[in-house]
Amino acid sequence: MNKKVKFLVLLVVVALAGYFGYNYVMTGGARDLETEKSEFAVAASAVFTEFSTNPDSATTKYLNKAVEISGKVTAVNGTVVTLDEKVSCQLNAVEKVDVNSEVKIKGRVTGYDDLLEELKLDQCIILK
């Protein structure tokens, strides 16, 4: 009985370590995008065109990188701001953003959803 309990505890520890390790790697770990230097500054329409025409090349270029994307706010839903109807930015905090305003957002590219035809960013902040 004692060996079974030790085995179950070990199994739980390994499973939790794997889960948290996977999430840490997939989210890029703890990053401070406010102080991190942007690797690219592009318009929302231009970066979307790159992903829609050549997703493999664009993914290699932008994935997990800090980028500044400028565009017109076409939707706001809680902490998610959509630029030019094609770039979805998950903000770190709720901010007052007006639809139809021009903004520049800094965030980390997490990927391109070809089904929804939408570029996704997280850890976003609105640059003033």
Coordinates of N, CA, C and O in Angstrom, one line a residue:
M1 N 0.8 -1.2 0.0 CA 0.0 0.0 0.0 C 0.9 1.3 0.0 O 0.6 2.2 -0.7
N2 N 1.9 1.2 0.7 CA 2.8 2.4 0.8 C 3.4 2.7 -0.5 O 3.6 3.9 -0.9
K3 N 3.8 1.7 -1.3 CA 4.4 2.0 -2.6 C 3.4 2.6 -3.6 O 3.7 3.4 -4.4
K4 N 2.1 2.2 -3.4 CA 1.1 2.7 -4.3 C 0.9 4.2 -4.0 O 0.7 5.0 -4.9
V5 N 0.9 4.6 -2.7 CA 0.7 6.0 -2.4 C 1.8 6.8 -2.9 O 1.7 7.9 -3.5
K6 N 3.1 6.3 -2.7 CA 4.3 7.0 -3.2 C 4.2 7.2 -4.7 O 4.5 8.3 -5.2
F7 N 3.8 6.2 -5.4 CA 3.7 6.2 -6.8 C 2.6 7.2 -7.3 O 2.9 8.0 -8.2
L8 N 1.5 7.3 -6.6 CA 0.4 8.2 -7.0 C 0.9 9.7 -6.7 O 0.6 10.6 -7.5
V9 N 1.6 9.9 -5.6 CA 2.1 11.2 -5.3 C 3.1 11.6 -6.3 O 3.1 12.8 -6.8
L10 N 4.0 10.7 -6.7 CA 5.0 11.0 -7.7 C 4.3 11.3 -9.1 O 4.7 12.3 -9.8
L11 N 3.3 10.6 -9.4 CA 2.6 10.8 -10.6 C 1.9 12.1 -10.7 O 2.0 12.8 -11.7
V12 N 1.3 12.5 -9.6 CA 0.6 13.8 -9.5 C 1.7 15.0 -9.6 O 1.5 15.9 -10.3
V13 N 2.8 14.8 -9.0 CA 3.9 15.8 -9.0 C 4.4 16.0 -10.4 O 4.5 17.1 -11.0
V14 N 4.6 14.9 -11.1 CA 5.1 14.9 -12.5 C 4.1 15.5 -13.4 O 4.4 16.3 -14.3
A15 N 2.8 15.2 -13.2 CA 1.7 15.7 -14.1 C 1.6 17.2 -13.9 O 1.5 18.0 -14.9
L16 N 1.7 17.7 -12.6 CA 1.6 19.2 -12.4 C 2.8 19.9 -12.9 O 2.6 21.0 -13.5
A17 N 4.0 19.3 -12.8 CA 5.2 20.0 -13.3 C 5.1 20.1 -14.8 O 5.4 21.1 -15.4
G18 N 4.6 19.0 -15.5 CA 4.5 19.1 -16.9 C 3.4 20.1 -17.4 O 3.7 20.8 -18.3
Y19 N 2.3 20.2 -16.6 CA 1.3 21.1 -17.0 C 1.8 22.5 -16.9 O 1.6 23.3 -17.8
F20 N 2.4 22.9 -15.7 CA 2.8 24.3 -15.5 C 4.0 24.6 -16.4 O 4.2 25.7 -16.9
G21 N 4.9 23.6 -16.7 CA 6.0 23.8 -17.6 C 5.5 24.1 -19.0 O 6.0 25.0 -19.7
Y22 N 4.6 23.3 -19.4 CA 4.0 23.5 -20.8 C 3.4 24.9 -20.9 O 3.6 25.6 -21.9
N23 N 2.6 25.3 -19.9 CA 1.9 26.6 -19.9 C 3.0 27.8 -19.9 O 2.8 28.8 -20.6
Y24 N 4.0 27.6 -19.2 CA 5.1 28.6 -19.1 C 5.7 28.8 -20.4 O 5.9 29.9 -20.9
V25 N 6.1 27.7 -21.1 CA 6.7 27.7 -22.4 C 5.8 28.3 -23.5 O 6.1 29.1 -24.3
M26 N 4.5 27.9 -23.5 CA 3.5 28.3 -24.5 C 3.2 29.8 -24.3 O 2.8 30.4 -25.3
T27 N 3.2 30.3 -23.1 CA 2.9 31.7 -23.0 C 4.1 32.6 -23.0 O 4.0 33.8 -22.8
G28 N 5.3 32.1 -23.3 CA 6.5 32.9 -23.4 C 7.0 33.2 -22.0 O 8.0 34.0 -22.0
G29 N 6.5 32.7 -21.0 CA 7.0 33.0 -19.7 C 6.7 34.4 -19.2 O 5.9 35.1 -19.8
A30 N 7.2 34.7 -18.1 CA 7.0 36.0 -17.5 C 7.8 37.1 -18.3 O 9.0 37.0 -18.3
R31 N 7.0 38.0 -18.9 CA 7.7 39.1 -19.7 C 7.1 40.4 -19.3 O 5.9 40.5 -19.0
D32 N 7.9 41.4 -19.4 CA 7.4 42.8 -19.2 C 7.5 43.5 -20.5 O 8.5 44.1 -20.8
L33 N 6.4 43.5 -21.2 CA 6.4 44.1 -22.6 C 6.4 45.6 -22.5 O 6.7 46.3 -23.5
E34 N 6.1 46.2 -21.3 CA 6.2 47.7 -21.2 C 7.7 48.1 -21.4 O 7.9 49.2 -22.0
T35 N 8.6 47.3 -20.9 CA 10.0 47.7 -20.9 C 10.8 47.0 -22.1 O 11.8 47.4 -22.5
E36 N 10.2 45.9 -22.5 CA 10.9 45.1 -23.6 C 10.8 45.9 -24.9 O 9.8 46.5 -25.3
K37 N 12.0 45.8 -25.6 CA 12.1 46.5 -26.9 C 11.3 45.8 -28.0 O 11.3 44.5 -28.1
S38 N 10.5 46.5 -28.8 CA 9.7 45.9 -29.9 C 10.7 45.5 -31.0 O 11.6 46.2 -31.3
E39 N 10.4 44.3 -31.5 CA 11.2 43.8 -32.7 C 10.7 44.3 -34.0 O 11.4 44.4 -35.0
F40 N 9.4 44.6 -34.0 CA 8.8 45.1 -35.3 C 7.8 46.2 -34.9 O 7.1 46.1 -33.9
A41 N 7.6 47.2 -35.8 CA 6.5 48.2 -35.8 C 5.9 48.1 -37.1 O 6.5 48.5 -38.1
V42 N 4.6 47.7 -37.2 CA 3.9 47.5 -38.4 C 2.5 47.9 -38.3 O 1.9 48.0 -37.2
A43 N 1.9 48.2 -39.5 CA 0.4 48.4 -39.5 C -0.3 47.1 -39.4 O 0.1 46.1 -39.9
A44 N -1.5 47.2 -38.8 CA -2.3 45.9 -38.7 C -2.6 45.3 -40.0 O -2.5 44.1 -40.2
S45 N -2.9 46.1 -41.0 CA -3.3 45.6 -42.3 C -2.0 44.9 -43.0 O -2.2 43.9 -43.6
A46 N -0.9 45.5 -42.8 CA 0.4 44.9 -43.4 C 0.7 43.6 -42.7 O 1.1 42.6 -43.5
V47 N 0.7 43.5 -41.4 CA 1.1 42.2 -40.8 C 0.0 41.2 -41.0 O 0.3 40.0 -41.2
F48 N -1.3 41.5 -41.1 CA -2.3 40.6 -41.5 C -2.1 40.0 -42.9 O -2.2 38.8 -43.1
T49 N -1.7 40.9 -43.8 CA -1.4 40.4 -45.2 C -0.3 39.4 -45.2 O -0.4 38.4 -45.9
E50 N 0.7 39.7 -44.4 CA 1.9 38.7 -44.3 C 1.4 37.4 -43.9 O 1.7 36.3 -44.4
F51 N 0.5 37.3 -42.8 CA 0.1 36.1 -42.3 C -0.9 35.4 -43.3 O -0.9 34.2 -43.4
S52 N -1.7 36.1 -43.9 CA -2.7 35.5 -44.8 C -2.1 35.0 -46.1 O -2.6 34.0 -46.7
T53 N -1.1 35.6 -46.6 CA -0.4 35.2 -47.8 C 0.6 34.1 -47.6 O 0.8 33.3 -48.5
N54 N 1.4 34.2 -46.6 CA 2.4 33.3 -46.3 C 2.6 33.0 -44.8 O 3.5 33.5 -44.1
P55 N 1.6 32.2 -44.3 CA 1.6 32.0 -42.8 C 2.8 31.4 -42.2 O 3.2 31.8 -41.1
D56 N 3.5 30.5 -42.9 CA 4.7 29.9 -42.3 C 5.8 30.9 -42.2 O 6.5 30.9 -41.1
S57 N 6.0 31.7 -43.2 CA 7.1 32.7 -43.1 C 6.8 33.7 -42.1 O 7.7 34.1 -41.3
A58 N 5.5 34.2 -42.0 CA 5.1 35.2 -41.0 C 5.2 34.6 -39.6 O 5.6 35.4 -38.7
T59 N 4.8 33.4 -39.4 CA 4.9 32.8 -38.1 C 6.4 32.7 -37.6 O 6.7 33.1 -36.5
T60 N 7.2 32.3 -38.5 CA 8.7 32.3 -38.2 C 9.2 33.6 -37.8 O 10.0 33.8 -36.9
K61 N 8.7 34.6 -38.5 CA 9.2 36.0 -38.3 C 8.7 36.6 -37.0 O 9.4 37.3 -36.3
Y62 N 7.4 36.4 -36.7 CA 6.7 37.2 -35.7 C 6.4 36.4 -34.4 O 6.2 37.0 -33.3
L63 N 6.2 35.1 -34.4 CA 5.7 34.3 -33.3 C 6.6 34.6 -32.0 O 7.8 34.5 -32.1
N64 N 5.9 34.9 -30.9 CA 6.5 35.1 -29.6 C 7.3 36.4 -29.6 O 8.1 36.5 -28.6
K65 N 7.2 37.2 -30.5 CA 8.0 38.5 -30.6 C 7.2 39.6 -30.1 O 6.0 39.6 -30.3
A66 N 7.8 40.6 -29.5 CA 7.1 41.8 -29.1 C 7.0 42.7 -30.3 O 8.0 43.0 -31.0
V67 N 5.8 43.1 -30.7 CA 5.6 44.0 -31.8 C 4.7 45.1 -31.5 O 3.9 45.1 -30.6
E68 N 4.9 46.2 -32.2 CA 3.9 47.4 -32.1 C 3.1 47.3 -33.4 O 3.6 47.3 -34.5
I69 N 1.8 47.3 -33.2 CA 0.9 47.3 -34.3 C -0.1 48.5 -34.2 O -0.7 48.7 -33.2
S70 N -0.1 49.2 -35.3 CA -1.0 50.4 -35.4 C -2.2 50.1 -36.3 O -2.1 49.3 -37.2
G71 N -3.3 50.6 -35.9 CA -4.5 50.4 -36.7 C -5.7 51.1 -36.1 O -5.7 51.7 -35.1
K72 N -6.9 50.9 -36.8 CA -8.1 51.5 -36.4 C -8.9 50.4 -35.5 O -9.0 49.3 -35.9
V73 N -9.3 50.9 -34.4 CA -10.1 50.0 -33.5 C -11.5 49.7 -34.1 O -12.2 50.7 -34.3
T74 N -11.7 48.5 -34.4 CA -13.0 48.1 -35.0 C -13.9 47.4 -34.0 O -15.1 47.3 -34.3
A75 N -13.4 47.0 -32.8 CA -14.3 46.3 -31.8 C -13.5 46.3 -30.5 O -12.3 46.2 -30.4
V76 N -14.3 46.4 -29.4 CA -13.8 46.3 -28.1 C -14.7 45.4 -27.3 O -16.0 45.7 -27.3
N77 N -14.2 44.4 -26.7 CA -15.0 43.5 -25.9 C -14.3 43.1 -24.6 O -13.4 42.2 -24.6
G78 N -14.5 43.9 -23.6 CA -13.8 43.7 -22.3 C -12.4 44.1 -22.5 O -12.1 45.3 -22.7
T79 N -11.5 43.1 -22.4 CA -10.1 43.4 -22.5 C -9.5 43.0 -23.9 O -8.3 43.0 -24.1
V80 N -10.4 42.7 -24.8 CA -10.0 42.3 -26.2 C -10.3 43.5 -27.1 O -11.4 43.9 -27.2
V81 N -9.3 44.0 -27.8 CA -9.4 45.1 -28.8 C -9.1 44.5 -30.1 O -8.1 43.8 -30.3
T82 N -9.9 44.8 -31.1 CA -9.7 44.3 -32.5 C -9.3 45.5 -33.3 O -10.0 46.5 -33.4
L83 N -8.2 45.3 -34.1 CA -7.7 46.3 -35.0 C -8.0 45.9 -36.4 O -7.7 44.8 -36.8
D84 N -8.5 46.8 -37.2 CA -8.8 46.6 -38.6 C -9.6 45.3 -38.9 O -9.4 44.7 -39.9
E85 N -10.4 44.9 -38.0 CA -11.2 43.7 -38.1 C -10.4 42.4 -38.2 O -11.0 41.3 -38.4
K86 N -9.1 42.4 -38.1 CA -8.3 41.2 -38.3 C -7.2 40.9 -37.3 O -6.6 39.9 -37.3
V87 N -6.9 41.9 -36.3 CA -5.9 41.7 -35.3 C -6.5 41.8 -34.0 O -7.1 42.8 -33.6
S88 N -6.5 40.7 -33.2 CA -7.1 40.6 -31.9 C -6.1 40.7 -30.8 O -5.1 39.9 -30.8
C89 N -6.2 41.7 -30.0 CA -5.2 42.0 -28.9 C -5.8 41.9 -27.6 O -6.8 42.6 -27.2
Q90 N -5.3 40.9 -26.8 CA -5.7 40.7 -25.4 C -4.9 41.7 -24.5 O -3.7 41.5 -24.3
L91 N -5.6 42.7 -24.0 CA -5.0 43.7 -23.1 C -4.7 43.1 -21.7 O -5.4 42.2 -21.3
N92 N -3.6 43.6 -21.1 CA -3.3 43.2 -19.7 C -4.3 43.7 -18.7 O -4.5 43.1 -17.7
A93 N -4.9 44.9 -19.0 CA -5.9 45.5 -18.1 C -7.0 46.2 -18.9 O -6.8 46.5 -20.1
V94 N -8.1 46.4 -18.3 CA -9.2 47.1 -19.0 C -8.8 48.5 -19.1 O -8.3 49.2 -18.2
E95 N -8.9 49.0 -20.4 CA -8.6 50.4 -20.7 C -9.7 51.0 -21.5 O -10.3 50.3 -22.3
K96 N -9.9 52.3 -21.4 CA -10.9 53.0 -22.2 C -10.3 53.1 -23.6 O -9.3 53.8 -23.8
V97 N -11.0 52.5 -24.6 CA -10.6 52.5 -26.0 C -11.9 52.8 -26.8 O -12.9 52.1 -26.6
D98 N -11.8 53.8 -27.6 CA -13.0 54.2 -28.4 C -12.9 53.4 -29.8 O -11.9 53.4 -30.4
V99 N -14.0 52.9 -30.2 CA -14.1 52.3 -31.5 C -14.0 53.4 -32.5 O -14.4 54.5 -32.3
N100 N -13.3 53.1 -33.6 CA -13.0 54.0 -34.7 C -11.8 54.9 -34.4 O -11.5 55.7 -35.3
S101 N -11.2 54.7 -33.3 CA -10.0 55.5 -33.0 C -8.7 54.8 -33.5 O -8.7 53.6 -33.7
E102 N -7.7 55.6 -33.9 CA -6.4 55.1 -34.3 C -5.6 54.9 -33.1 O -5.4 55.8 -32.3
V103 N -5.0 53.7 -32.9 CA -4.2 53.4 -31.8 C -2.9 52.6 -32.2 O -2.8 52.1 -33.3
K104 N -1.9 52.6 -31.3 CA -0.8 51.7 -31.5 C -0.7 50.8 -30.2 O -0.8 51.3 -29.1
I105 N -0.7 49.5 -30.5 CA -0.7 48.5 -29.4 C 0.6 47.7 -29.5 O 1.0 47.3 -30.6
K106 N 1.2 47.5 -28.3 CA 2.3 46.6 -28.2 C 1.9 45.3 -27.6 O 1.2 45.3 -26.5
G107 N 2.3 44.2 -28.2 CA 2.0 42.9 -27.6 C 2.8 41.8 -28.1 O 3.7 42.0 -29.0
R108 N 2.5 40.6 -27.7 CA 3.3 39.4 -28.1 C 2.4 38.6 -29.1 O 1.3 38.3 -28.8
V109 N 3.0 38.3 -30.3 CA 2.2 37.6 -31.3 C 2.1 36.1 -30.8 O 3.1 35.5 -30.6
T110 N 0.9 35.6 -30.7 CA 0.7 34.2 -30.3 C 0.3 33.3 -31.4 O 0.4 32.1 -31.3
G111 N -0.1 33.9 -32.5 CA -0.4 33.0 -33.7 C -1.4 33.6 -34.6 O -2.0 34.6 -34.3
Y112 N -1.7 32.9 -35.7 CA -2.7 33.3 -36.7 C -3.7 32.2 -36.7 O -3.4 31.0 -36.9
D113 N -5.0 32.6 -36.6 CA -6.1 31.6 -36.6 C -6.6 31.7 -38.1 O -7.3 32.6 -38.4
D114 N -6.2 30.7 -38.8 CA -6.7 30.7 -40.3 C -8.1 30.4 -40.4 O -8.7 30.8 -41.4
L115 N -8.8 29.8 -39.5 CA -10.2 29.5 -39.6 C -11.0 30.9 -39.4 O -11.9 31.2 -40.2
L116 N -10.6 31.7 -38.4 CA -11.3 33.0 -38.2 C -10.6 34.1 -39.0 O -11.1 35.2 -39.0
E117 N -9.4 33.8 -39.6 CA -8.6 34.7 -40.3 C -8.4 35.9 -39.4 O -8.7 37.1 -39.7
E118 N -7.7 35.6 -38.3 CA -7.4 36.6 -37.3 C -6.0 36.4 -36.7 O -5.7 35.3 -36.3
L119 N -5.2 37.5 -36.6 CA -4.0 37.4 -35.9 C -4.2 37.7 -34.4 O -5.0 38.6 -34.1
K120 N -3.5 36.9 -33.6 CA -3.8 37.0 -32.1 C -2.5 37.5 -31.4 O -1.4 37.0 -31.7
L121 N -2.7 38.5 -30.5 CA -1.7 39.0 -29.6 C -2.2 38.9 -28.2 O -3.4 39.0 -27.9
D122 N -1.2 38.7 -27.3 CA -1.6 38.8 -25.9 C -0.6 39.7 -25.1 O 0.3 40.2 -25.8
Q123 N -0.8 39.9 -23.8 CA 0.0 40.8 -23.0 C 0.1 42.2 -23.6 O 1.1 42.8 -23.5
C124 N -1.0 42.6 -24.2 CA -1.0 43.9 -24.9 C -1.1 45.1 -24.0 O -1.8 45.0 -23.0
I125 N -0.5 46.2 -24.5 CA -0.6 47.5 -23.8 C -0.9 48.5 -24.9 O -0.4 48.4 -26.0
I126 N -1.6 49.5 -24.6 CA -1.9 50.6 -25.5 C -0.8 51.7 -25.3 O -0.6 52.1 -24.2
L127 N -0.1 52.0 -26.4 CA 1.0 53.0 -26.3 C 0.4 54.4 -26.4 O -0.5 54.6 -27.2
K128 N 0.9 55.2 -25.6 CA 0.4 56.6 -25.5 C 1.2 57.5 -26.4 O 2.3 57.3 -26.6

